[in-house]
């Protein structure tokens, strides 16, 4: 049984070159110093070189196509991409990045990205970048930008090391709209929590999901202990049944109900309730305001 042999790329290349040559001329055998044998070997070697050149040309064409594809992807990406050196200076930026900063891309070369960071956020930005180059796995950083076109944006930055740690890739996402929504929700939550009147929110099933401080203090019960309980817990037994019926019909209700107080006593309270629909029109919550 003949031992198994394994061909090498060089051996395969020589075999293919010989086959290409022998397609037009018979193979020569004999002494190695035979002039015709030497000529044959030179011809095979020439074809080997030609085939290697063809492979190199094919590889170069593939690399150029891949580079063009990467460049187009980088330049035309809808998100802002940057490459930064270890000092935080811009090595390159894509078109979306230049547009976000309000500067022509050609002018961004070597500019510190921190020049576009609001003064109050620069310390956090520098610390984040320093930790990133130290190889620490970081989530993201939000900061305010001060762009050259006069616009201010809230952005989220994520980074990844490149070039063996000599630079980093950064992507910036404009989160101004999200930040504005969050600030609005914080204001609304503050109004709800600190309102003088007692207020609570019940889900579509009538279970308590939010209770403000005024109502918790009036009932003498921590809000956390009431969450998830039926809204009827706050009122006398059976008192909410006609209220739910009216709310199902009209979407709102106003009247007087006995409200449980600290120690379990009841007092008559003026109650306003209305529905809060979702985006699809279906019921999301009931809001009760108690005077």
Short mmCIF file of C-alpha atoms in Angstrom, two decimals:
data_model
loop_
_atom_site.label_atom_id
_atom_site.label_comp_id
_atom_site.label_asym_id
_atom_site.label_seq_id
_atom_site.Cartn_x
_atom_site.Cartn_y
_atom_site.Cartn_z
CA UNK A 1 0.00 0.00 0.00
CA UNK A 2 1.53 3.31 -1.11
CA UNK A 3 1.88 5.97 1.59
CA UNK A 4 -0.54 8.90 1.32
CA UNK A 5 1.05 12.03 -0.12
CA UNK A 6 -0.01 15.63 0.43
CA UNK A 7 0.55 18.25 -2.23
CA UNK A 8 1.73 21.79 -1.37
CA UNK A 9 0.67 25.04 -3.05
CA UNK A 10 4.09 25.26 -4.73
CA UNK A 11 3.82 21.69 -6.03
CA UNK A 12 0.28 22.33 -7.27
CA UNK A 13 1.39 25.50 -9.03
CA UNK A 14 4.26 23.68 -10.76
CA UNK A 15 1.95 20.85 -11.81
CA UNK A 16 -0.58 23.28 -13.31
CA UNK A 17 2.20 25.19 -15.06
CA UNK A 18 3.56 21.96 -16.54
CA UNK A 19 0.10 20.97 -17.69
CA UNK A 20 -0.40 24.34 -19.34
CA UNK A 21 2.95 24.06 -21.15
CA UNK A 22 2.52 20.41 -22.10
CA UNK A 23 -0.80 21.29 -23.65
CA UNK A 24 1.24 22.56 -26.58
CA UNK A 25 4.44 20.56 -26.23
CA UNK A 26 5.40 17.12 -25.02
CA UNK A 27 7.17 16.82 -21.69
CA UNK A 28 10.91 16.27 -21.86
CA UNK A 29 12.76 13.73 -19.78
CA UNK A 30 16.41 12.82 -19.54
CA UNK A 31 19.54 14.22 -18.00
CA UNK A 32 19.15 17.48 -16.07
CA UNK A 33 22.01 19.10 -18.04
CA UNK A 34 20.25 18.42 -21.37
CA UNK A 35 19.81 21.88 -23.04
CA UNK A 36 16.30 21.00 -24.22
CA UNK A 37 15.42 19.80 -20.70
CA UNK A 38 16.79 23.03 -19.23
CA UNK A 39 14.76 25.07 -21.73
CA UNK A 40 11.66 23.12 -20.77
CA UNK A 41 12.28 23.82 -17.09
CA UNK A 42 12.71 27.53 -17.82
CA UNK A 43 9.46 27.56 -19.77
CA UNK A 44 7.62 25.83 -16.91
CA UNK A 45 9.12 28.33 -14.46
CA UNK A 46 8.05 31.23 -16.70
CA UNK A 47 4.49 29.91 -16.74
CA UNK A 48 4.64 29.50 -12.95
CA UNK A 49 5.55 33.17 -12.66
CA UNK A 50 2.77 34.15 -15.05
CA UNK A 51 0.25 32.11 -13.04
CA UNK A 52 1.50 33.66 -9.78
CA UNK A 53 1.10 37.10 -11.34
CA UNK A 54 -2.46 36.20 -12.38
CA UNK A 55 -3.22 35.13 -8.80
CA UNK A 56 -1.70 38.34 -7.44
CA UNK A 57 -3.74 40.42 -9.90
CA UNK A 58 -6.91 38.58 -8.88
CA UNK A 59 -6.10 39.12 -5.21
CA UNK A 60 -5.35 42.81 -5.83
CA UNK A 61 -8.65 43.23 -7.68
CA UNK A 62 -10.51 41.54 -4.81
CA UNK A 63 -8.78 43.76 -2.22
CA UNK A 64 -9.52 46.90 -4.24
CA UNK A 65 -13.17 45.89 -4.57
CA UNK A 66 -13.39 45.13 -0.85
CA UNK A 67 -11.70 48.45 -0.02
CA UNK A 68 -14.07 50.33 -2.32
CA UNK A 69 -17.02 48.56 -0.73
CA UNK A 70 -15.75 49.36 2.80
CA UNK A 71 -15.04 52.98 1.85
CA UNK A 72 -18.52 53.38 0.39
CA UNK A 73 -20.06 51.73 3.45
CA UNK A 74 -18.03 53.96 5.79
CA UNK A 75 -18.57 57.19 3.86
CA UNK A 76 -22.25 56.73 3.08
CA UNK A 77 -23.38 55.10 6.33
CA UNK A 78 -26.35 56.94 7.89
CA UNK A 79 -24.63 56.91 11.29
CA UNK A 80 -21.72 59.13 12.31
CA UNK A 81 -18.45 57.16 12.30
CA UNK A 82 -15.04 58.43 13.39
CA UNK A 83 -11.52 57.09 13.88
CA UNK A 84 -9.61 58.64 16.78
CA UNK A 85 -5.98 58.39 17.83
CA UNK A 86 -4.95 57.88 21.45
CA UNK A 87 -5.07 61.64 22.12
CA UNK A 88 -8.65 61.85 20.89
CA UNK A 89 -7.78 63.59 17.63
CA UNK A 90 -9.78 62.76 14.51
CA UNK A 91 -8.01 60.57 11.98
CA UNK A 92 -11.02 60.17 9.72
CA UNK A 93 -14.74 60.87 9.72
CA UNK A 94 -17.53 59.82 7.42
CA UNK A 95 -20.01 62.16 5.75
CA UNK A 96 -22.65 61.67 8.43
CA UNK A 97 -20.07 62.43 11.11
CA UNK A 98 -18.99 65.66 9.42
CA UNK A 99 -22.65 66.67 9.02
CA UNK A 100 -23.33 65.95 12.70
CA UNK A 101 -20.42 68.18 13.78
CA UNK A 102 -21.28 70.86 11.23
CA UNK A 103 -17.78 70.93 9.69
CA UNK A 104 -16.51 70.03 6.23
CA UNK A 105 -14.91 66.61 6.42
CA UNK A 106 -11.58 67.81 5.01
CA UNK A 107 -11.25 70.27 7.90
CA UNK A 108 -11.76 67.66 10.62
CA UNK A 109 -8.36 66.03 10.18
CA UNK A 110 -6.34 66.22 13.44
CA UNK A 111 -9.06 68.16 15.29
CA UNK A 112 -9.72 66.94 18.84
CA UNK A 113 -13.21 65.48 19.07
CA UNK A 114 -13.39 67.02 22.55
CA UNK A 115 -13.59 70.45 20.84
CA UNK A 116 -17.18 69.52 20.01
CA UNK A 117 -18.04 68.30 23.51
CA UNK A 118 -19.86 70.65 25.87
CA UNK A 119 -17.58 72.02 28.60
CA UNK A 120 -19.50 70.34 31.41
CA UNK A 121 -19.08 66.91 29.75
CA UNK A 122 -15.43 67.08 28.68
CA UNK A 123 -14.03 65.54 31.84
CA UNK A 124 -16.35 62.53 31.49
CA UNK A 125 -15.49 62.30 27.77
CA UNK A 126 -11.72 62.31 28.40
CA UNK A 127 -12.07 59.72 31.17
CA UNK A 128 -14.21 57.49 28.96
CA UNK A 129 -11.70 57.64 26.09
CA UNK A 130 -8.77 56.98 28.44
CA UNK A 131 -10.46 53.88 29.85
CA UNK A 132 -11.31 52.69 26.32
CA UNK A 133 -7.64 52.84 25.25
CA UNK A 134 -6.72 50.97 28.43
CA UNK A 135 -8.78 48.11 27.04
CA UNK A 136 -11.69 48.33 29.45
CA UNK A 137 -15.01 47.09 28.13
CA UNK A 138 -17.34 50.08 28.20
CA UNK A 139 -21.01 50.38 27.38
CA UNK A 140 -21.59 53.90 26.10
CA UNK A 141 -21.26 57.55 27.04
CA UNK A 142 -23.87 60.26 26.58
CA UNK A 143 -22.82 63.87 26.31
CA UNK A 144 -23.87 67.22 24.90
CA UNK A 145 -22.18 68.43 21.74
CA UNK A 146 -21.48 72.01 20.72
CA UNK A 147 -21.35 71.82 16.94
CA UNK A 148 -19.68 74.30 14.61
CA UNK A 149 -22.98 75.17 12.93
CA UNK A 150 -24.37 76.38 16.27
CA UNK A 151 -26.59 73.37 16.92
CA UNK A 152 -26.50 71.46 20.19
CA UNK A 153 -27.17 67.74 20.26
CA UNK A 154 -27.30 65.01 22.86
CA UNK A 155 -25.30 62.07 21.51
CA UNK A 156 -24.41 58.56 22.60
CA UNK A 157 -20.89 57.35 21.81
CA UNK A 158 -19.66 53.76 21.58
CA UNK A 159 -16.04 52.85 20.81
CA UNK A 160 -13.95 49.84 19.79
CA UNK A 161 -10.16 49.62 19.62
CA UNK A 162 -8.45 49.27 16.23
CA UNK A 163 -4.94 48.97 14.81
CA UNK A 164 -3.71 47.04 17.81
CA UNK A 165 -4.86 49.74 20.20
CA UNK A 166 -3.25 52.63 18.34
CA UNK A 167 -6.64 54.06 17.43
CA UNK A 168 -10.29 53.48 18.09
CA UNK A 169 -13.46 53.47 16.05
CA UNK A 170 -16.27 55.59 17.44
CA UNK A 171 -19.91 55.79 16.47
CA UNK A 172 -22.05 58.72 17.59
CA UNK A 173 -25.83 58.50 17.61
CA UNK A 174 -28.02 61.56 17.98
CA UNK A 175 -30.27 60.81 20.97
CA UNK A 176 -31.62 64.35 21.38
CA UNK A 177 -35.21 63.28 20.76
CA UNK A 178 -34.93 60.40 23.22
CA UNK A 179 -33.28 62.64 25.82
CA UNK A 180 -36.05 65.22 25.37
CA UNK A 181 -38.67 62.52 25.91
CA UNK A 182 -36.86 61.31 29.01
CA UNK A 183 -36.69 64.84 30.42
CA UNK A 184 -40.40 65.30 29.73
CA UNK A 185 -41.22 62.01 31.45
CA UNK A 186 -39.07 63.06 34.42
CA UNK A 187 -41.00 66.34 34.68
CA UNK A 188 -44.34 64.54 34.46
CA UNK A 189 -43.22 61.98 37.04
CA UNK A 190 -42.12 64.79 39.34
CA UNK A 191 -45.48 66.55 38.96
CA UNK A 192 -47.31 63.30 39.70
CA UNK A 193 -45.13 62.36 42.66
CA UNK A 194 -45.11 65.78 44.29
CA UNK A 195 -48.72 66.82 43.58
CA UNK A 196 -50.62 68.13 46.60
CA UNK A 197 -53.67 66.10 45.62
CA UNK A 198 -53.66 62.34 46.02
CA UNK A 199 -53.32 60.51 42.71
CA UNK A 200 -53.01 56.92 41.56
CA UNK A 201 -52.82 55.05 38.27
CA UNK A 202 -54.49 51.68 37.73
CA UNK A 203 -53.96 49.34 34.80
CA UNK A 204 -56.75 48.05 32.57
CA UNK A 205 -57.44 45.28 35.10
CA UNK A 206 -57.92 47.83 37.91
CA UNK A 207 -54.64 47.03 39.70
CA UNK A 208 -52.56 49.82 41.22
CA UNK A 209 -49.39 50.56 39.26
CA UNK A 210 -48.48 54.04 40.58
CA UNK A 211 -49.37 55.95 43.77
CA UNK A 212 -48.13 59.44 44.54
CA UNK A 213 -46.71 60.63 47.85
CA UNK A 214 -49.80 62.59 48.90
CA UNK A 215 -52.12 59.59 48.61
CA UNK A 216 -49.64 57.25 50.33
CA UNK A 217 -49.34 59.71 53.23
CA UNK A 218 -53.12 60.15 53.50
CA UNK A 219 -53.68 56.39 53.59
CA UNK A 220 -50.80 55.90 56.00
CA UNK A 221 -49.49 53.00 53.93
CA UNK A 222 -46.20 52.86 51.95
CA UNK A 223 -46.84 53.04 48.24
CA UNK A 224 -44.75 49.91 47.64
CA UNK A 225 -47.12 47.80 49.73
CA UNK A 226 -50.11 48.90 47.63
CA UNK A 227 -48.66 48.38 44.17
CA UNK A 228 -50.27 45.42 42.43
CA UNK A 229 -53.30 45.54 44.73
CA UNK A 230 -56.84 46.22 43.41
CA UNK A 231 -57.69 49.91 43.35
CA UNK A 232 -60.75 49.04 45.48
CA UNK A 233 -58.32 48.55 48.39
CA UNK A 234 -58.29 52.34 48.79
CA UNK A 235 -62.05 52.63 49.04
CA UNK A 236 -64.92 51.05 50.87
CA UNK A 237 -65.99 47.57 49.81
CA UNK A 238 -67.91 47.56 46.52
CA UNK A 239 -67.67 51.32 46.12
CA UNK A 240 -65.79 51.15 42.80
CA UNK A 241 -68.20 48.82 40.99
CA UNK A 242 -70.46 51.61 39.65
CA UNK A 243 -67.36 53.70 38.90
CA UNK A 244 -65.88 50.97 36.67
CA UNK A 245 -69.22 50.62 34.89
CA UNK A 246 -69.36 54.37 34.20
CA UNK A 247 -65.73 54.44 33.07
CA UNK A 248 -66.31 51.57 30.66
CA UNK A 249 -69.21 53.49 29.15
CA UNK A 250 -68.02 57.09 29.17
CA UNK A 251 -64.25 56.90 29.74
CA UNK A 252 -64.44 59.31 32.67
CA UNK A 253 -66.20 59.71 36.02
CA UNK A 254 -66.48 62.33 38.75
CA UNK A 255 -68.12 61.99 42.15
CA UNK A 256 -67.62 61.36 45.84
CA UNK A 257 -66.27 58.15 47.37
CA UNK A 258 -65.25 57.11 50.89
CA UNK A 259 -61.44 57.00 50.93
CA UNK A 260 -59.55 54.92 53.48
CA UNK A 261 -57.37 57.02 55.79
CA UNK A 262 -54.55 56.31 58.18
CA UNK A 263 -55.82 53.84 60.79
CA UNK A 264 -58.53 52.47 58.50
CA UNK A 265 -61.08 55.29 58.92
CA UNK A 266 -63.03 56.56 55.91
CA UNK A 267 -63.61 60.10 54.69
CA UNK A 268 -65.62 61.38 51.79
CA UNK A 269 -63.36 62.54 48.97
CA UNK A 270 -64.01 64.11 45.61
CA UNK A 271 -62.70 61.75 42.95
CA UNK A 272 -62.03 62.40 39.25
CA UNK A 273 -61.17 59.42 37.03
CA UNK A 274 -60.49 59.12 33.31
CA UNK A 275 -59.07 56.66 30.81
CA UNK A 276 -55.61 56.89 29.22
CA UNK A 277 -55.72 55.11 25.83
CA UNK A 278 -52.72 53.61 24.06
CA UNK A 279 -51.48 54.51 20.58
CA UNK A 280 -53.88 51.97 19.06
CA UNK A 281 -56.85 53.38 20.96
CA UNK A 282 -57.09 50.50 23.42
CA UNK A 283 -57.19 51.20 27.15
CA UNK A 284 -53.83 51.42 28.86
CA UNK A 285 -54.50 52.95 32.28
CA UNK A 286 -57.01 54.63 34.54
CA UNK A 287 -55.93 57.83 36.29
CA UNK A 288 -57.64 58.83 39.57
CA UNK A 289 -57.27 62.28 41.13
CA UNK A 290 -58.53 62.68 44.70
CA UNK A 291 -59.29 66.04 46.31
#
